[in-house]
Short mmCIF file of C-alpha atoms and ligand atoms in Angstrom, two decimals:
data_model
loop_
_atom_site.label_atom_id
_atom_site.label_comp_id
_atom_site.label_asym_id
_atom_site.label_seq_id
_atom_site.Cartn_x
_atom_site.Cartn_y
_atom_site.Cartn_z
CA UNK X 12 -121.83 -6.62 -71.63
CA UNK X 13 -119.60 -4.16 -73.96
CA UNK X 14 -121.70 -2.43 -76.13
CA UNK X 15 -119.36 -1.40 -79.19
CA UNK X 16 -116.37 -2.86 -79.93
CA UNK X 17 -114.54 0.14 -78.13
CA UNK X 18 -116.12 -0.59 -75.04
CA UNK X 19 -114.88 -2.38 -71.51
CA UNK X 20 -117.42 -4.14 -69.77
CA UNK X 21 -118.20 -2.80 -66.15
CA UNK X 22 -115.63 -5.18 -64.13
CA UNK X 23 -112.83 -4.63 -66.97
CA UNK X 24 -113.24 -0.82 -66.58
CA UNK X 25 -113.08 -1.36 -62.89
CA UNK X 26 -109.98 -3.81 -63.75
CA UNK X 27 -108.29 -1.09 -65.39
CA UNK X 28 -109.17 2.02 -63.29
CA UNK X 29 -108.35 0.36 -60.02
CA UNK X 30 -104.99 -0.85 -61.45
CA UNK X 31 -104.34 2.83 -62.57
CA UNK X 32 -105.20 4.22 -59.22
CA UNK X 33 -102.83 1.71 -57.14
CA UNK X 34 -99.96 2.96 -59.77
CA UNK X 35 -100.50 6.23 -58.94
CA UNK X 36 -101.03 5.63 -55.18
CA UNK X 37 -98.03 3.52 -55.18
CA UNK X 38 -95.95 6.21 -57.18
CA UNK X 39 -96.75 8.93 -54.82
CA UNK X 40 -96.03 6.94 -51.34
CA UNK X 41 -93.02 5.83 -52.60
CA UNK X 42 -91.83 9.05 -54.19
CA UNK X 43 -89.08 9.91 -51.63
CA UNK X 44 -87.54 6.85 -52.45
CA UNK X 45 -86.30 7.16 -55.71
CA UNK X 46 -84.41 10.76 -57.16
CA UNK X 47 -86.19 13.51 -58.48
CA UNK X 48 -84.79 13.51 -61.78
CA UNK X 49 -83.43 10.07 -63.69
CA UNK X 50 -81.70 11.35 -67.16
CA UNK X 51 -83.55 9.46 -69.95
CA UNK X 52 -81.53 5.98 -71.36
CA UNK X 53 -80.21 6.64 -74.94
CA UNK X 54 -81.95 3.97 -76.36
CA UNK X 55 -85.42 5.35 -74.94
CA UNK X 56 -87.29 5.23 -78.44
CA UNK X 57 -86.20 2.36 -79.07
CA UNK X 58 -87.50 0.82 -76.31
CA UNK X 59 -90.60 2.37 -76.61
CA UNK X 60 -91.37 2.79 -80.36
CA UNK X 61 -92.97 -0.51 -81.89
CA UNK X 62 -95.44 -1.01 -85.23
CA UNK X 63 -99.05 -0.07 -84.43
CA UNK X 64 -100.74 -3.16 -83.29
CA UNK X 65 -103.60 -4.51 -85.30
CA UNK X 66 -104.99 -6.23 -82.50
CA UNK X 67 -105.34 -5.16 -79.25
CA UNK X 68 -103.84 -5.75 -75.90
CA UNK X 69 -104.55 -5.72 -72.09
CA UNK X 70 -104.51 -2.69 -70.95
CA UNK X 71 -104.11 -3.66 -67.43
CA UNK X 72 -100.75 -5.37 -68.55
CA UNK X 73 -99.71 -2.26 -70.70
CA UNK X 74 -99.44 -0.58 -67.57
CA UNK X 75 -97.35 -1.87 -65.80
CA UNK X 76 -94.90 -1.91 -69.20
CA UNK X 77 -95.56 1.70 -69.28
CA UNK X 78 -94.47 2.45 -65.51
CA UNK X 79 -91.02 0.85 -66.21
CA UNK X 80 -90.44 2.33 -69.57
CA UNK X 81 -92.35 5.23 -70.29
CA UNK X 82 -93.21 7.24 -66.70
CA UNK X 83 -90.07 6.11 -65.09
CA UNK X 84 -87.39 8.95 -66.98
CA UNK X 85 -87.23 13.01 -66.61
CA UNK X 86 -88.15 15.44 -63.89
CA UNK X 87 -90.20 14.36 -60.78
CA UNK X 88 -91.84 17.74 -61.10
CA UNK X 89 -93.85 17.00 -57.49
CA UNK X 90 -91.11 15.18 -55.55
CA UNK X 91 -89.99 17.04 -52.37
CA UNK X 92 -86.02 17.09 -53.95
CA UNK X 93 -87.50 19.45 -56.82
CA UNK X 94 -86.42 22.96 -56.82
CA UNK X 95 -85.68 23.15 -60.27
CA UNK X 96 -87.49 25.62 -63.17
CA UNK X 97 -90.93 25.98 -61.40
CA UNK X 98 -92.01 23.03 -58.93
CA UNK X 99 -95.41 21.56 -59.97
CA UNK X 100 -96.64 19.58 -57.07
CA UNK X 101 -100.56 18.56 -57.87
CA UNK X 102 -102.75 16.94 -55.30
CA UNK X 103 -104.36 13.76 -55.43
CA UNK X 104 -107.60 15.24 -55.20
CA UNK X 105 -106.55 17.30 -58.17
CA UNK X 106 -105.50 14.25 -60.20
CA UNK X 107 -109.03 12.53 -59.34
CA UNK X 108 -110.63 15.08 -60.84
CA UNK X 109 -108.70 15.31 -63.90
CA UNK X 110 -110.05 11.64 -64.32
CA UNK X 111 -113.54 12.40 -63.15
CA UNK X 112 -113.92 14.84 -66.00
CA UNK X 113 -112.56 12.61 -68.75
CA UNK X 114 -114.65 9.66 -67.52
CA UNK X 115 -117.82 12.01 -67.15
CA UNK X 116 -116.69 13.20 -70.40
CA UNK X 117 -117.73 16.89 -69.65
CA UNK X 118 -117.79 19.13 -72.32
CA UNK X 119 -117.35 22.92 -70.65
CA UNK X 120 -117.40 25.09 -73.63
CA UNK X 121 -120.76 25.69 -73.63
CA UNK X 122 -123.76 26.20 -70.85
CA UNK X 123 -125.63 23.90 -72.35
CA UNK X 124 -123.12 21.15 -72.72
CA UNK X 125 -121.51 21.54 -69.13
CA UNK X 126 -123.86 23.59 -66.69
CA UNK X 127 -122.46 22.19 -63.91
CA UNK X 128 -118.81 22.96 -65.20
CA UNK X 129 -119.86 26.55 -66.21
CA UNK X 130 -121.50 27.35 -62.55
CA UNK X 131 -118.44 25.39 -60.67
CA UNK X 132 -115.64 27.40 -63.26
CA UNK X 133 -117.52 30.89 -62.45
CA UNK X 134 -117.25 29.67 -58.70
CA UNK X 135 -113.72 29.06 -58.32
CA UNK X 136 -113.41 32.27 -60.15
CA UNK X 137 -115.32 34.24 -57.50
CA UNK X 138 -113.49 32.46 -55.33
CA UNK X 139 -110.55 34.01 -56.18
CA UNK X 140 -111.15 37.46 -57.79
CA UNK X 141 -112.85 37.98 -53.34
CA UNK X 142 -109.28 36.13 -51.90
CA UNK X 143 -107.35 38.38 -54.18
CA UNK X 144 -109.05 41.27 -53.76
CA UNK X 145 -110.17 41.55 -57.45
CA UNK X 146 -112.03 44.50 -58.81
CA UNK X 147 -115.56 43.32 -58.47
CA UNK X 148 -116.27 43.11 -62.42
CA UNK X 149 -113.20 41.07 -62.82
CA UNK X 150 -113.96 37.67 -64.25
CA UNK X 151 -112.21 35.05 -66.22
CA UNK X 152 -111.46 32.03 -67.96
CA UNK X 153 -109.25 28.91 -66.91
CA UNK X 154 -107.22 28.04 -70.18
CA UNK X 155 -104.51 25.86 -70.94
CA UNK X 156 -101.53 26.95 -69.32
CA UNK X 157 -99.99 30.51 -68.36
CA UNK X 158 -98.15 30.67 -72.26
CA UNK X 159 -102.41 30.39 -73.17
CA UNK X 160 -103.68 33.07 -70.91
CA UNK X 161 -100.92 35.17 -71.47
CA UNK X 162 -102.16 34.92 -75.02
CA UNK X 163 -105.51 35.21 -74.26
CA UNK X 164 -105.15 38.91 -71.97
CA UNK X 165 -103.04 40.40 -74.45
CA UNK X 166 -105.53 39.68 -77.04
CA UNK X 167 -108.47 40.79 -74.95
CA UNK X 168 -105.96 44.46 -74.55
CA UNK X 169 -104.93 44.32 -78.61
CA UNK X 170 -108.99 44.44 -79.23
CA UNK X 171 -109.53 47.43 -76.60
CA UNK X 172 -106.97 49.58 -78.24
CA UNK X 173 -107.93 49.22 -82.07
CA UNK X 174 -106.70 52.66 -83.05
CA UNK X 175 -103.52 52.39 -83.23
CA UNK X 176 -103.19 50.09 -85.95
CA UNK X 177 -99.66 48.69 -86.65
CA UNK X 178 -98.27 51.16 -84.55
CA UNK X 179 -99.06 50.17 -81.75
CA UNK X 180 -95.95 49.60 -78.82
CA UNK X 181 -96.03 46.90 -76.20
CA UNK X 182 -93.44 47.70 -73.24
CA UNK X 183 -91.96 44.92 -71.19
CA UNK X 184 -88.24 44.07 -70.33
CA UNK X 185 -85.71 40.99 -71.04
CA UNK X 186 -86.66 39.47 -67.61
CA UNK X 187 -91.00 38.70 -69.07
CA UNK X 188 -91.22 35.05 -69.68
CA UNK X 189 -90.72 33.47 -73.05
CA UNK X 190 -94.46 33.24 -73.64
CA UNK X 191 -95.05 37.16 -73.34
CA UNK X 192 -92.97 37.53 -76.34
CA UNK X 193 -94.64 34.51 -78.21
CA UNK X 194 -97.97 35.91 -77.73
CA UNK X 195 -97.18 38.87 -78.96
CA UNK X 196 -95.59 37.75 -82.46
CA UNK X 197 -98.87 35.09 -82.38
CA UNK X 198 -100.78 38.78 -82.05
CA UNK X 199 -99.05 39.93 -84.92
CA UNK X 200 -97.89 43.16 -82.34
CA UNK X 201 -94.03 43.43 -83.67
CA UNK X 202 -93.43 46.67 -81.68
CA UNK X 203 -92.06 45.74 -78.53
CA UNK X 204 -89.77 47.64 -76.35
CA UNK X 205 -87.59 46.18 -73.58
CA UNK X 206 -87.62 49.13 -70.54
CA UNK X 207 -84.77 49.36 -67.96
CA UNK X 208 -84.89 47.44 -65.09
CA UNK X 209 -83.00 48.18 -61.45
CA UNK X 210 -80.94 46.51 -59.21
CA UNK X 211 -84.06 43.90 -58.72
CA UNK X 212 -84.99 43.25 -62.21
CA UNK X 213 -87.96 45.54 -61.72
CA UNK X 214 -89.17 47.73 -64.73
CA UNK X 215 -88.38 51.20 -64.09
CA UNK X 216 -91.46 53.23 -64.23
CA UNK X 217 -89.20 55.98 -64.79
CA UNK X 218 -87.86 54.24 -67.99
CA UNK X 219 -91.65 53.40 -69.08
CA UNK X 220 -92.50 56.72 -68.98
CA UNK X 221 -89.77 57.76 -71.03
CA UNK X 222 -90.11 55.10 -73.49
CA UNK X 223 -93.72 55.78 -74.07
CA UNK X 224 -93.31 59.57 -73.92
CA UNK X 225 -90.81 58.82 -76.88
CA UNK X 226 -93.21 56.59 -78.90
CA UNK X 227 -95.91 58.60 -78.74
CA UNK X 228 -93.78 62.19 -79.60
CA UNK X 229 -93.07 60.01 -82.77
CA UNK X 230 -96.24 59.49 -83.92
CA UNK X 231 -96.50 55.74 -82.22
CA UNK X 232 -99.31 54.45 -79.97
CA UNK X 233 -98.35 53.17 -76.83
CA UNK X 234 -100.51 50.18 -76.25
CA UNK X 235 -99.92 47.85 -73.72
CA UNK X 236 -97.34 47.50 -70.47
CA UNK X 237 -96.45 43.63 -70.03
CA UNK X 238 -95.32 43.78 -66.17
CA UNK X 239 -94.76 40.53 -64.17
CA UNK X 240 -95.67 39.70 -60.40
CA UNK X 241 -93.07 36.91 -59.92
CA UNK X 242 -90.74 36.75 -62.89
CA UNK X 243 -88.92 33.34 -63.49
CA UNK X 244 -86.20 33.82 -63.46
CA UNK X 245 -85.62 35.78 -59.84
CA UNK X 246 -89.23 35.97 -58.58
CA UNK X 247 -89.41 40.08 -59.21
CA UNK X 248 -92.12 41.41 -58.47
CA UNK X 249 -92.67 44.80 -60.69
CA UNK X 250 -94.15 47.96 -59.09
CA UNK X 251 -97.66 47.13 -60.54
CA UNK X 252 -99.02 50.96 -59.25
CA UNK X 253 -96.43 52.67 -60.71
CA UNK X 254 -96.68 51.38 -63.75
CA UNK X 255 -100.56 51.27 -63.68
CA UNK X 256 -100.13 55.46 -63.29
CA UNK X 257 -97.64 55.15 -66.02
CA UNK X 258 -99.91 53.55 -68.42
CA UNK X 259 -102.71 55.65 -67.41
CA UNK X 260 -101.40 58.39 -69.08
CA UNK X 261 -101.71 57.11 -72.55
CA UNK X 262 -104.46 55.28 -71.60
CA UNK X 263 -102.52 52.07 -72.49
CA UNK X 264 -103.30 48.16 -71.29
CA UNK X 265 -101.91 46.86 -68.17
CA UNK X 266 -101.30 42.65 -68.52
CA UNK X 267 -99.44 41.29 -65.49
CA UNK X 268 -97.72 37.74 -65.65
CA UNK X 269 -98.32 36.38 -62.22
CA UNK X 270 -98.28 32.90 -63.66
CA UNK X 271 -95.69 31.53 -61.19
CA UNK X 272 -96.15 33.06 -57.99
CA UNK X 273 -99.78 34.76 -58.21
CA UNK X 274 -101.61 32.59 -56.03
CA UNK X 275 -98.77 33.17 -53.65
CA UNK X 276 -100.63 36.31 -52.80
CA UNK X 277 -103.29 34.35 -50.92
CA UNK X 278 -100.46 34.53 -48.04
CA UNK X 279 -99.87 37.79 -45.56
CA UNK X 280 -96.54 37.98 -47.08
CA UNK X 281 -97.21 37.02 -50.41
CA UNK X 282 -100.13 39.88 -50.45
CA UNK X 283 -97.23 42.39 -49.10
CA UNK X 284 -94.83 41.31 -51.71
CA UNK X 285 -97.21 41.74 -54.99
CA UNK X 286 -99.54 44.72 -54.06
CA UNK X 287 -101.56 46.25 -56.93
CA UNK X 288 -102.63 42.77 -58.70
CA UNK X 289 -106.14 44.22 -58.91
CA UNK X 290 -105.13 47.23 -61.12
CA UNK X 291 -104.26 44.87 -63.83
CA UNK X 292 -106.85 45.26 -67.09
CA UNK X 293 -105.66 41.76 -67.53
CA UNK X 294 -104.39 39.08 -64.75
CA UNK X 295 -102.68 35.44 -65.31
CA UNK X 296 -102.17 33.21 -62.68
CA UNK X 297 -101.40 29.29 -63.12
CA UNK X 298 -103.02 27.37 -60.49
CA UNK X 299 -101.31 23.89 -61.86
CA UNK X 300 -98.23 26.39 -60.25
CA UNK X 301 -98.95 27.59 -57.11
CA UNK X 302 -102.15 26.14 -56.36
CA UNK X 303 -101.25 22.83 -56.78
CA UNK X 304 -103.23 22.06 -59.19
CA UNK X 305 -102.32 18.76 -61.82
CA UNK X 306 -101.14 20.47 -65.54
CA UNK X 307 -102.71 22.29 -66.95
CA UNK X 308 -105.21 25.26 -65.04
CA UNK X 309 -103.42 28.72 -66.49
CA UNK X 310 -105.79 31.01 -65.39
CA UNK X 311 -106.85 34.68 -66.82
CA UNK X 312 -109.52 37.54 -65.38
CA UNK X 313 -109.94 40.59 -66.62
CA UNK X 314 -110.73 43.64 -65.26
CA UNK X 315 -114.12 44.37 -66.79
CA UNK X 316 -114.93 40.52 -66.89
CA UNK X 317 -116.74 41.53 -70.12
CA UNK X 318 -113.49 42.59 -72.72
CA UNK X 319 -112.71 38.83 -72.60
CA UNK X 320 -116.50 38.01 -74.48
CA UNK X 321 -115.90 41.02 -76.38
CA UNK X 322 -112.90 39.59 -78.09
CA UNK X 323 -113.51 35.89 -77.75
CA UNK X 324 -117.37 35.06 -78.98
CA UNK X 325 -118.12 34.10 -82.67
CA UNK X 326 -121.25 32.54 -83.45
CA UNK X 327 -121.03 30.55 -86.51
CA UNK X 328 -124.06 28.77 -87.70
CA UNK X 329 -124.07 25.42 -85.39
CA UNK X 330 -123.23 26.84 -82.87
CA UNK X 331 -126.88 29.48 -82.96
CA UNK X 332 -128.41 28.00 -80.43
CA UNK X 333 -125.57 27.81 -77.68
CA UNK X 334 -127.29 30.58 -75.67
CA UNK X 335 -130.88 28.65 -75.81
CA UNK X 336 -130.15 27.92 -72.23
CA UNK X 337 -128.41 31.04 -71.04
CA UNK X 338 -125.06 31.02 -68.22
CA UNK X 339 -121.94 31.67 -69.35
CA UNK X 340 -120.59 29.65 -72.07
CA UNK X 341 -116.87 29.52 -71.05
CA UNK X 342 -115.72 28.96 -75.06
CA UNK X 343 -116.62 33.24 -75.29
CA UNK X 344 -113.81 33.55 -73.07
CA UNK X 345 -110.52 32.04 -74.47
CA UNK X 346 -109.36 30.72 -77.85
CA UNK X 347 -111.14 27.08 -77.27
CA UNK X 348 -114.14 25.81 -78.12
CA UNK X 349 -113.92 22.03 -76.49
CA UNK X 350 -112.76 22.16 -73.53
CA UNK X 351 -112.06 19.89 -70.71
CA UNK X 352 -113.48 20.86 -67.15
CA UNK X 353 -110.14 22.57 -65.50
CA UNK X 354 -112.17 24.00 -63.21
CA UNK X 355 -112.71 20.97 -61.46
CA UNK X 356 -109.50 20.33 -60.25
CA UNK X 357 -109.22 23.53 -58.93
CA UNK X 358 -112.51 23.13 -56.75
CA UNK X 359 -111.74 19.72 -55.62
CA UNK X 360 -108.32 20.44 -54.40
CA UNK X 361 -109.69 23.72 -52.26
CA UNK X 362 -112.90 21.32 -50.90
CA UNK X 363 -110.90 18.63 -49.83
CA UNK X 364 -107.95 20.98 -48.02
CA UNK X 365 -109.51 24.21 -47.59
CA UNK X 366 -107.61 27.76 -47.88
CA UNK X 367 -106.47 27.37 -44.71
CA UNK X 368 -104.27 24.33 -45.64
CA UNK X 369 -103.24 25.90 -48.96
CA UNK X 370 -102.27 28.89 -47.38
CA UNK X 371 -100.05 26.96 -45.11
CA UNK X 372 -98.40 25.36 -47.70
CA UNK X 373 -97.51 28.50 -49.32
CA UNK X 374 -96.22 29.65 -46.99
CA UNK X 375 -93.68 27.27 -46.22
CA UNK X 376 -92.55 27.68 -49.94
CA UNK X 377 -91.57 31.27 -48.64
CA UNK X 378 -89.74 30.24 -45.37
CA UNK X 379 -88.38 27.91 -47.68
CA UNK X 380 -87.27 30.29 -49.71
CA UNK X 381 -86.11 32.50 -47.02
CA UNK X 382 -83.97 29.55 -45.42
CA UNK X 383 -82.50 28.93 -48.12
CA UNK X 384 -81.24 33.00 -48.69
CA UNK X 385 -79.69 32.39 -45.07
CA UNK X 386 -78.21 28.90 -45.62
CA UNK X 387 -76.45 30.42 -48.92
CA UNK X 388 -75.31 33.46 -47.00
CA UNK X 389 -73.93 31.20 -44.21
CA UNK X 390 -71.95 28.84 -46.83
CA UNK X 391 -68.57 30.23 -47.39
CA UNK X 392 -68.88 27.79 -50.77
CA UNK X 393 -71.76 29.63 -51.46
CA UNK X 394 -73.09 33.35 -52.22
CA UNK X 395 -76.45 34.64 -53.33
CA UNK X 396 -76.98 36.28 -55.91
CA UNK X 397 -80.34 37.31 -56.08
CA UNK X 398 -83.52 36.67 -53.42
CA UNK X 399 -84.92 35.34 -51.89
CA UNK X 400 -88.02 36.90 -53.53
CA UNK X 401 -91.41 34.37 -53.56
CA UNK X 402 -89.53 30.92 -52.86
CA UNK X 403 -86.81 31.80 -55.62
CA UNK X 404 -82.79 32.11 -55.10
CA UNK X 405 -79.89 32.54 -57.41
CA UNK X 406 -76.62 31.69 -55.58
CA UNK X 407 -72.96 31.10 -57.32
CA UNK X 408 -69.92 29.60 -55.87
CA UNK X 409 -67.56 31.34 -53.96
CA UNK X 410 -64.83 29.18 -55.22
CA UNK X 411 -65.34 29.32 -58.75
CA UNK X 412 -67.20 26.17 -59.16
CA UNK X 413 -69.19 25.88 -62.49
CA UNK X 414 -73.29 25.69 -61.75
CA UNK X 415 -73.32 22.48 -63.95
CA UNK X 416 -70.94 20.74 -61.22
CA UNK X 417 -73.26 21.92 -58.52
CA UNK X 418 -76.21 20.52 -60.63
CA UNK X 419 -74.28 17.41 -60.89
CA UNK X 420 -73.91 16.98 -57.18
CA UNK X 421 -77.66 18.00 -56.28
CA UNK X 422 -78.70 15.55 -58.83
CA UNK X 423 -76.39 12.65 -57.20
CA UNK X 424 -78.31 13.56 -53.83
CA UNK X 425 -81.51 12.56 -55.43
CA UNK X 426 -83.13 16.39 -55.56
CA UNK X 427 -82.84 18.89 -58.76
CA UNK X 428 -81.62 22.66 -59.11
CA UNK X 429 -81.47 24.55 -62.49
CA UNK X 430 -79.61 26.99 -63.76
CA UNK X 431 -80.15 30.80 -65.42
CA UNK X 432 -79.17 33.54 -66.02
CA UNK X 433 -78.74 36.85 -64.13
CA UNK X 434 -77.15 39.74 -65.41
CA UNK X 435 -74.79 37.86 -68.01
CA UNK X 436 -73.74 35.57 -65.47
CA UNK X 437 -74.03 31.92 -65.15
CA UNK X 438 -76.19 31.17 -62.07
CA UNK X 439 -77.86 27.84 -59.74
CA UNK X 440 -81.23 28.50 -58.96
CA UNK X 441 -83.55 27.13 -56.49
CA UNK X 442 -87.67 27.38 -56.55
CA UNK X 443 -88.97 26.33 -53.65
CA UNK X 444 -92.85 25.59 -54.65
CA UNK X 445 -93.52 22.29 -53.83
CA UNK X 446 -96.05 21.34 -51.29
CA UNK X 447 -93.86 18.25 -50.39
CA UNK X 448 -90.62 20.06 -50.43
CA UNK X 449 -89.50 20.76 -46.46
CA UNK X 450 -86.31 21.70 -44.68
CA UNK X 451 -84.81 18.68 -44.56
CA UNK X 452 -84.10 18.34 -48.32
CA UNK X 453 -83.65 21.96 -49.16
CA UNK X 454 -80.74 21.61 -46.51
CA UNK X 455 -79.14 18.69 -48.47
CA UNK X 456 -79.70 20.39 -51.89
CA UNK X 457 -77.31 23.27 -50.41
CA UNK X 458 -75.04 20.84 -48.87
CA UNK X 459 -74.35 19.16 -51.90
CA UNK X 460 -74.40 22.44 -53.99
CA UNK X 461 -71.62 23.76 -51.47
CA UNK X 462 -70.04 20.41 -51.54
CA UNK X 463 -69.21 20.28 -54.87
CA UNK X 464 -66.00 21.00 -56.54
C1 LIG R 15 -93.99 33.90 -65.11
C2 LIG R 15 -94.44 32.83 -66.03
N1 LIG R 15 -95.29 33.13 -67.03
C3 LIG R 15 -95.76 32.20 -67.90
C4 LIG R 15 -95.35 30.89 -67.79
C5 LIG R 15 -95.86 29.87 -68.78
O1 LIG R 15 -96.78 29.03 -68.18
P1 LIG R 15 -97.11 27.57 -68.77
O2 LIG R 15 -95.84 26.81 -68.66
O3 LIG R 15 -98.18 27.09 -67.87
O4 LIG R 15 -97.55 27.76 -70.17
C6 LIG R 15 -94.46 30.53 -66.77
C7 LIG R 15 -93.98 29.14 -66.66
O5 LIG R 15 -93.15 28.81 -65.88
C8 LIG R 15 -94.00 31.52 -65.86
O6 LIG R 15 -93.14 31.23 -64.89
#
């Protein structure tokens, strides 16, 4: 029997849940069926907006109104055709979990709310700080996404550096994701230098050095060096120990974005290609990226696990006796106090495969992205421009043809490229990060890409 008015009764619940299962379960087997990205119809809000109902509905018949009209448009971010922006390609196990900790309602702010959450979020972290060889006092937080923990380590490094006031310089270059440069206007840090890069969109230590010597001759406090292990746009991966020596000599923060490609260091090659991710006072890696993971699990450690309570606990007056129990209370650690249990997904999906699986699948995102260098330098349609470097390619054509045709043709063979940027120039660019994304259609995204005229 429901016991409010805003409640299902047991087999209605199961009605609905088991209905919203077989939709997923019969989206995913039948993803390779359908494209990877379907333009939405101009009259989408129309067909979707109506008056707010005074009475309800069946929700078991909304869904199937909201598969056809509402989930059916935009970017199949985890079909095997994606190789646009950056792939996100969650597991079902994953997506469970997501549900299990909205039906179980868990609250993982606090100890006492969520003990379970807080031991199993402090797990995963472990987990991780031993696979990526972590400084031992390094410890975390799973926010949001990687624009969150990107806000969330710079504001840990702002609170360790108090002295310099307003002057205080952050260095980074034009290649740092959007969300570096958000966080720091959210941070209220306006100083922000953009350091030479070389032929690889690397920041030149050289060029740090320089710039801070510079600042700091003119009175300025350099503050913080915002390097990136796996930039967007061309997967560059920035000399993390140069720059670490570099900051060291004005005793100045080192944040690294390794939001995209971070967890690709739990390959061989990936390990190779980003050394130096433990000298970073503060670390981001998105596992809804490259841990497969469903959105959102942005994930930030710092160095002395500690800075990140330093900056992040207030204890207003209802919230006193939060510590009655003691463990960590995860809402000390990031800018949220409810929060959902991320850390979930994360476990699930590494139980159910183990690393040996995930590591596989990583690294067939780098042969993929390897294969697809060669394929492009085979092409005599086709030449790369940049890569591959951690699953990520920019290629242009050799004839002349614009990226948006090329686009056009890898979207009329069901699969999705995007486009940049790099060095002024208009380029295609493929990600290969997708656990689902093989040989077979990264060979007919370059066929069409070459095709196209
Ligand atoms: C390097 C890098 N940093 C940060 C972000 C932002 O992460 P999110 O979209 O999870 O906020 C991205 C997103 O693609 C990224 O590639």
């Amino acid at each position: 029997v429901a016991e409010s008015g805003l409640d299902l009764t047991p087999e209605q619940m199961r009605e609905l849940g088991y209905a919203a299962v077989d939709a997923v379960v019969d989206h995913l087997s039948t993803l390779r069926d359908g494209p990877t990205f379907s333009p939405p119809p101009p009259d989408l809000a129309e067909r979707i907006v109506e008056p707010v109902p005074e009475d309800g509905s069946n929700p078991v018949e909304l869904l199937g109104w909201l598969r056809a009209e509402v989930l059916s448009a935009g970017v199949r971010n985890h079909h095997p055709g994606m190789f646009a922006f950056i792939p996100v390609a969650p597991t079902f196990p994953g997506v469970v979990a997501d549900m299990l900790a909205a039906g179980m309602n868990v609250f993982a702010g606090s100890f006492q709310s969520g003990p379970g959450a807080s031991v199993v979020e402090l797990e995963v972290l472990g987990w991780f700080r031993e696979l990526l060889g972590l400084a031992p006092a390094a410890d975390g937080v799973i926010a949001s996404g990687g624009s969150t923990a990107n806000l969330v380590g710079l504001a840990a490094g702002r609170d360790r550096r108090p002295d310099g006031g307003a002057d205080r310089v952050a260095y980074t270059t034009s290649e740092a994701h959007s969300s570096v440069a958000r966080a720091l206007k959210l941070l209220g840090m306006d100083r922000v230098r953009e350091v030479a890069m070389d032929e690889r969109f690397r920041m030149r230590p050289d060029a740090l050095a320089e710039a801070m010597a510079a600042d700091a001759a003119a009175g300025l406090t350099p503050w913080c060096v915002v390097a990136a292990a796996g930039t967007t746009n061309t997967g560059a991966v920035d000399d993390l120990p140069a720059l670490r020596r570099v900051a060291d000599e004005h005793r100045a923060w080192l944040h690294v974005d390794a939001a995209y490609g971070g967890f690709l260091a739990l390959t061989e090659r990936g390990r190779a290609a980003m050394p130096g991710l433990d000298l970073a006072d503060t670390l981001v890696l998105d596992a809804h990226k490259s841990l497969y993971c469903p959105l959102l699990a942005g994930i930030v450690y710092a160095r002395d696990g500690a800075d990140l309570e330093r900056t992040f606990t207030v204890r207003p007056a209802y919230l006193k006796d939060m510590d009655h129990y003691g463990g960590v209370n995860f809402a000390d650690r990031g800018i949220e106090l409810s929060r959902p249990f991320r850390a979930l997904k994360v476990w699930l999906t590494v139980k159910t495969f183990g690393m040996r699986e995930i590591r596989a699948a990583l690294d067939r995102s780098l042969d993929l992205g390897q294969l697809a260098a060669r394929l492009i330098g085979e092409s005599p349609r086709l030449d790369l421009v940049t890569g591959p470097s951690l699953g990520i390619v920019n290629f242009r054509s050799t004839a002349g043809v614009a990226v948006e045709r090329m686009m056009a043709e890898v979207i009329s063979a069901g699969a999705y490229i995007s486009a940049t940027t790099v060095n002024g120039e208009r380029t295609a660019r493929i990600c290969a990060l997708g656990h689902r994304s093989d040989e077979v259609a990264l060979r007919s995204v370059i066929e069409a890409a070459a095709g196209a005229d």
